[in-house]
PDB file of C-alpha atoms in Angstrom:
ATOM      1  CA  HIS N   1      46.339 -51.704  51.349  1.00 29.00           C
ATOM      2  CA  PHE N   2      48.890 -49.851  50.518  1.00 32.00           C
ATOM      3  CA  SER N   3      49.259 -45.758  52.075  1.00 36.00           C
ATOM      4  CA  HIS N   4      46.242 -43.683  51.061  1.00 40.00           C
ATOM      5  CA  MET N   5      48.376 -42.074  49.031  1.00 50.00           C
ATOM      6  CA  SER N   6      47.803 -44.131  46.342  1.00 56.00           C
ATOM      7  CA  GLU N   7      46.947 -42.563  43.304  1.00 63.00           C
ATOM      8  CA  PRO N   8      49.215 -39.962  41.447  1.00 65.00           C
ATOM      9  CA  ILE N   9      48.221 -36.620  41.274  1.00 66.00           C
ATOM     10  CA  LEU N  10      49.637 -35.494  37.504  1.00 74.00           C
ATOM     11  CA  PRO N  11      50.997 -38.129  34.950  1.00 83.00           C
ATOM     12  CA  ILE N  12      54.621 -38.940  34.577  1.00 88.00           C
ATOM     13  CA  SER N  13      55.056 -36.263  32.089  1.00 88.00           C
ATOM     14  CA  HIS N  14      53.734 -33.573  34.070  1.00 88.00           C
ATOM     15  CA  LEU N  15      55.617 -34.759  37.399  1.00 87.00           C
ATOM     16  CA  LEU N  16      59.245 -34.596  35.338  1.00 90.00           C
ATOM     17  CA  ILE N  17      58.403 -31.446  34.067  1.00 91.00           C
ATOM     18  CA  LEU N  18      57.703 -30.008  38.001  1.00 90.00           C
ATOM     19  CA  LEU N  19      61.228 -32.044  38.859  1.00 90.00           C
ATOM     20  CA  GLN N  20      63.043 -29.607  36.426  1.00 93.00           C
ATOM     21  CA  LEU N  21      62.161 -26.893  37.964  1.00 94.00           C
ATOM     22  CA  GLU N  22      61.478 -27.766  41.931  1.00 91.00           C
ATOM     23  CA  PRO N  23      64.301 -30.363  41.752  1.00 90.00           C
ATOM     24  CA  ARG N  24      63.966 -30.326  45.930  1.00 92.00           C
ATOM     25  CA  LEU N  25      60.378 -30.986  45.821  1.00 91.00           C
ATOM     26  CA  GLY N  26      60.259 -34.342  47.806  1.00 92.00           C
ATOM     27  CA  ALA N  27      56.373 -35.053  47.489  1.00 92.00           C
ATOM     28  CA  ALA N  28      57.054 -34.504  43.309  1.00 92.00           C
ATOM     29  CA  TYR N  29      59.018 -37.500  43.637  1.00 94.00           C
ATOM     30  CA  THR N  30      57.102 -39.535  46.183  1.00 93.00           C
ATOM     31  CA  ASN N  31      54.600 -39.045  43.699  1.00 92.00           C
ATOM     32  CA  LEU N  32      56.886 -40.136  40.742  1.00 93.00           C
ATOM     33  CA  GLY N  33      56.461 -43.192  42.198  1.00 94.00           C
ATOM     34  CA  LEU N  34      53.601 -43.628  42.636  1.00 93.00           C
ATOM     35  CA  ALA N  35      52.475 -42.960  39.026  1.00 93.00           C
ATOM     36  CA  TYR N  36      55.475 -45.752  38.218  1.00 94.00           C
ATOM     37  CA  GLY N  37      53.893 -47.581  40.144  1.00 94.00           C
ATOM     38  CA  ALA N  38      50.088 -47.331  38.998  1.00 91.00           C
ATOM     39  CA  ALA N  39      52.205 -48.262  35.492  1.00 92.00           C
ATOM     40  CA  GLY N  40      53.598 -51.278  37.026  1.00 94.00           C
ATOM     41  CA  GLN N  41      57.180 -50.302  36.594  1.00 95.00           C
ATOM     42  CA  HIS N  42      57.927 -50.739  40.287  1.00 96.00           C
ATOM     43  CA  GLU N  43      62.018 -50.448  40.451  1.00 97.00           C
ATOM     44  CA  LEU N  44      61.370 -47.229  38.304  1.00 96.00           C
ATOM     45  CA  ALA N  45      58.538 -46.790  41.549  1.00 96.00           C
ATOM     46  CA  ALA N  46      61.394 -47.845  44.237  1.00 97.00           C
ATOM     47  CA  GLN N  47      64.033 -45.777  42.438  1.00 97.00           C
ATOM     48  CA  TRP N  48      61.788 -42.051  42.394  1.00 96.00           C
ATOM     49  CA  SER N  49      59.350 -42.847  45.831  1.00 96.00           C
ATOM     50  CA  GLY N  50      63.129 -43.646  47.499  1.00 97.00           C
ATOM     51  CA  LEU N  51      63.940 -40.309  46.451  1.00 97.00           C
ATOM     52  CA  GLY N  52      61.008 -38.468  47.515  1.00 96.00           C
ATOM     53  CA  ALA N  53      61.662 -40.801  51.512  1.00 97.00           C
ATOM     54  CA  ALA N  54      65.340 -38.915  51.060  1.00 97.00           C
ATOM     55  CA  LEU N  55      63.911 -35.506  50.891  1.00 96.00           C
ATOM     56  CA  MET N  56      61.192 -35.741  52.751  1.00 96.00           C
ATOM     57  CA  PRO N  57      63.102 -37.687  56.091  1.00 96.00           C
ATOM     58  CA  ASP N  58      60.134 -36.996  58.463  1.00 95.00           C
ATOM     59  CA  ASP N  59      57.076 -38.203  56.551  1.00 94.00           C
ATOM     60  CA  ALA N  60      55.608 -41.266  57.189  1.00 93.00           C
ATOM     61  CA  GLU N  61      53.618 -40.736  54.487  1.00 92.00           C
ATOM     62  CA  ALA N  62      56.933 -40.738  52.114  1.00 95.00           C
ATOM     63  CA  HIS N  63      58.584 -43.543  53.392  1.00 96.00           C
ATOM     64  CA  ASN N  64      55.472 -45.636  53.055  1.00 94.00           C
ATOM     65  CA  ALA N  65      55.122 -44.952  49.926  1.00 94.00           C
ATOM     66  CA  HIS N  66      58.524 -45.562  48.929  1.00 96.00           C
ATOM     67  CA  GLY N  67      57.828 -48.883  50.924  1.00 96.00           C
ATOM     68  CA  ALA N  68      54.994 -49.884  48.389  1.00 95.00           C
ATOM     69  CA  ALA N  69      57.112 -49.499  45.724  1.00 96.00           C
ATOM     70  CA  LEU N  70      59.289 -51.501  47.397  1.00 97.00           C
ATOM     71  CA  GLN N  71      56.748 -54.590  47.816  1.00 96.00           C
ATOM     72  CA  ALA N  72      55.849 -53.716  44.841  1.00 96.00           C
ATOM     73  CA  ALA N  73      59.475 -54.485  43.111  1.00 97.00           C
ATOM     74  CA  GLY N  74      60.511 -58.003  44.908  1.00 96.00           C
ATOM     75  CA  GLN N  75      62.851 -55.862  47.736  1.00 96.00           C
ATOM     76  CA  LEU N  76      61.021 -56.853  51.064  1.00 95.00           C
ATOM     77  CA  PRO N  77      63.489 -56.473  53.238  1.00 96.00           C
ATOM     78  CA  GLU N  78      64.100 -52.788  52.607  1.00 97.00           C
ATOM     79  CA  ALA N  79      59.967 -52.620  52.237  1.00 96.00           C
ATOM     80  CA  LEU N  80      60.719 -54.065  55.541  1.00 96.00           C
ATOM     81  CA  GLU N  81      62.785 -50.885  56.575  1.00 96.00           C
ATOM     82  CA  ALA N  82      61.320 -48.400  54.508  1.00 96.00           C
ATOM     83  CA  PHE N  83      57.137 -49.124  56.939  1.00 95.00           C
ATOM     84  CA  GLU N  84      59.318 -49.481  60.016  1.00 94.00           C
ATOM     85  CA  ARG N  85      60.288 -45.375  59.339  1.00 95.00           C
ATOM     86  CA  ALA N  86      57.040 -45.044  58.140  1.00 94.00           C
ATOM     87  CA  VAL N  87      55.500 -46.188  61.506  1.00 92.00           C
ATOM     88  CA  GLU N  88      57.964 -44.086  63.607  1.00 93.00           C
ATOM     89  CA  ARG N  89      56.891 -41.160  62.194  1.00 93.00           C
ATOM     90  CA  THR N  90      53.651 -41.157  61.558  1.00 88.00           C
ATOM     91  CA  ARG N  91      51.564 -38.408  63.913  1.00 85.00           C
ATOM     92  CA  GLY N  92      47.995 -39.664  63.393  1.00 84.00           C
ATOM     93  CA  ARG N  93      45.970 -42.336  64.156  1.00 82.00           C
ATOM     94  CA  ASP N  94      45.297 -43.400  60.695  1.00 83.00           C
ATOM     95  CA  GLU N  95      48.814 -42.607  58.830  1.00 84.00           C
ATOM     96  CA  ALA N  96      49.950 -44.927  62.035  1.00 86.00           C
ATOM     97  CA  VAL N  97      47.259 -47.627  61.119  1.00 89.00           C
ATOM     98  CA  ARG N  98      48.271 -47.677  57.104  1.00 88.00           C
ATOM     99  CA  ALA N  99      51.565 -47.999  58.204  1.00 90.00           C
ATOM    100  CA  ARG N 100      51.462 -50.312  60.384  1.00 92.00           C
ATOM    101  CA  LEU N 101      48.903 -52.152  57.918  1.00 94.00           C
ATOM    102  CA  ASN N 102      51.646 -52.106  55.191  1.00 93.00           C
ATOM    103  CA  ARG N 103      54.420 -53.867  57.526  1.00 94.00           C
ATOM    104  CA  GLY N 104      52.254 -56.393  58.594  1.00 95.00           C
ATOM    105  CA  GLY N 105      51.845 -57.557  54.883  1.00 94.00           C
ATOM    106  CA  ALA N 106      55.583 -56.983  54.578  1.00 95.00           C
ATOM    107  CA  LEU N 107      56.225 -59.641  56.899  1.00 96.00           C
ATOM    108  CA  ARG N 108      53.756 -62.108  55.873  1.00 96.00           C
ATOM    109  CA  ALA N 109      55.558 -61.833  52.436  1.00 94.00           C
ATOM    110  CA  SER N 110      58.683 -62.444  53.903  1.00 94.00           C
ATOM    111  CA  GLY N 111      57.281 -66.044  55.621  1.00 96.00           C
ATOM    112  CA  ARG N 112      57.515 -63.148  59.147  1.00 96.00           C
ATOM    113  CA  LEU N 113      53.945 -65.111  59.954  1.00 97.00           C
ATOM    114  CA  ALA N 114      54.011 -64.548  63.924  1.00 97.00           C
ATOM    115  CA  GLU N 115      55.207 -61.282  63.335  1.00 96.00           C
ATOM    116  CA  ALA N 116      52.586 -60.472  60.693  1.00 96.00           C
ATOM    117  CA  THR N 117      49.795 -62.057  63.093  1.00 96.00           C
ATOM    118  CA  HIS N 118      51.197 -59.926  65.914  1.00 96.00           C
ATOM    119  CA  VAL N 119      50.701 -56.715  64.078  1.00 95.00           C
ATOM    120  CA  TYR N 120      47.326 -57.450  62.855  1.00 94.00           C
ATOM    121  CA  GLY N 121      45.947 -58.777  66.918  1.00 93.00           C
ATOM    122  CA  GLN N 122      46.776 -54.778  67.379  1.00 92.00           C
ATOM    123  CA  LEU N 123      45.156 -53.554  64.388  1.00 92.00           C
ATOM    124  CA  VAL N 124      42.261 -55.331  65.271  1.00 91.00           C
ATOM    125  CA  GLN N 125      42.215 -54.681  69.389  1.00 89.00           C
ATOM    126  CA  LEU N 126      42.686 -50.547  68.030  1.00 86.00           C
ATOM    127  CA  GLY N 127      39.560 -51.385  66.259  1.00 81.00           C
ATOM    128  CA  GLY N 128      37.845 -48.455  63.582  1.00 77.00           C
ATOM    129  CA  ALA N 129      37.840 -47.877  60.373  1.00 74.00           C
ATOM    130  CA  THR N 130      40.638 -50.105  59.468  1.00 83.00           C
ATOM    131  CA  GLN N 131      39.695 -52.787  61.288  1.00 86.00           C
ATOM    132  CA  ALA N 132      37.675 -54.690  58.351  1.00 88.00           C
ATOM    133  CA  GLN N 133      41.846 -54.498  56.675  1.00 90.00           C
ATOM    134  CA  ALA N 134      43.210 -56.206  59.966  1.00 91.00           C
ATOM    135  CA  TYR N 135      41.052 -58.714  59.937  1.00 91.00           C
ATOM    136  CA  THR N 136      42.034 -59.626  55.889  1.00 93.00           C
ATOM    137  CA  GLY N 137      45.757 -59.278  56.685  1.00 93.00           C
ATOM    138  CA  LEU N 138      45.066 -61.716  60.087  1.00 94.00           C
ATOM    139  CA  GLY N 139      42.817 -64.073  58.036  1.00 94.00           C
ATOM    140  CA  ALA N 140      45.762 -63.953  55.035  1.00 94.00           C
ATOM    141  CA  THR N 141      48.806 -64.741  57.444  1.00 95.00           C
ATOM    142  CA  LEU N 142      46.302 -67.154  59.380  1.00 95.00           C
ATOM    143  CA  GLN N 143      46.075 -68.552  56.519  1.00 94.00           C
ATOM    144  CA  ALA N 144      49.806 -68.815  55.310  1.00 94.00           C
ATOM    145  CA  ASP N 145      50.270 -70.428  58.328  1.00 94.00           C
ATOM    146  CA  GLY N 146      48.206 -72.967  57.986  1.00 95.00           C
ATOM    147  CA  ARG N 147      45.619 -72.430  60.500  1.00 94.00           C
ATOM    148  CA  GLN N 148      43.358 -72.569  58.345  1.00 93.00           C
ATOM    149  CA  LYS N 149      39.748 -72.429  61.194  1.00 94.00           C
ATOM    150  CA  LEU N 150      41.437 -69.097  62.297  1.00 91.00           C
ATOM    151  CA  ALA N 151      41.648 -68.179  58.906  1.00 89.00           C
ATOM    152  CA  GLN N 152      38.358 -68.773  58.486  1.00 92.00           C
ATOM    153  CA  GLU N 153      37.194 -66.830  61.265  1.00 90.00           C
ATOM    154  CA  ALA N 154      39.383 -63.860  60.719  1.00 88.00           C
ATOM    155  CA  SER N 155      37.938 -63.706  57.585  1.00 86.00           C
ATOM    156  CA  LEU N 156      33.772 -64.013  58.662  1.00 89.00           C
ATOM    157  CA  ALA N 157      35.035 -61.311  61.123  1.00 85.00           C
ATOM    158  CA  SER N 158      36.307 -59.464  58.482  1.00 83.00           C
ATOM    159  CA  LEU N 159      33.247 -59.149  56.246  1.00 83.00           C
ATOM    160  CA  ALA N 160      30.950 -58.515  59.396  1.00 83.00           C
ATOM    161  CA  GLN N 161      33.086 -55.941  60.238  1.00 76.00           C
ATOM    162  CA  SER N 162      32.695 -54.343  56.397  1.00 70.00           C
ATOM    163  CA  ARG N 163      28.890 -53.973  56.481  1.00 68.00           C
TER     164      ARG N 163
END
């Protein structure tokens, strides 16, 4: 459920060459982070995507990608901060929803279940194309909180929305 920028646009070797030619190209750092993340090298992904976010401080997707890399690397407090920066910088509805979905996942992973439930509840109310993802996140959070019946209802709602 991470940012739509989940696939790198170029292989790692090409991105490294690009960065030698254009060392201030923030998107290349972000993509390098995505490439390392796709290769399972989450610490490197967090480092490179962090450089991308630093070079593009107003870009919500860069902060979203950095948050996803941090979360995959197990750095949950830092991931939450990155997702909060992404939420603050969103320009469109889809970008805002992606950032909030990711923030909800990081809150759940951090054990902050009441906050995650609130985030997912707000996203469910928004409706739209990502409502099924919001229900899925809500169900997982309710399950983690021991509320099995409500978790099952959220999971069923997710299935109904994804049809």
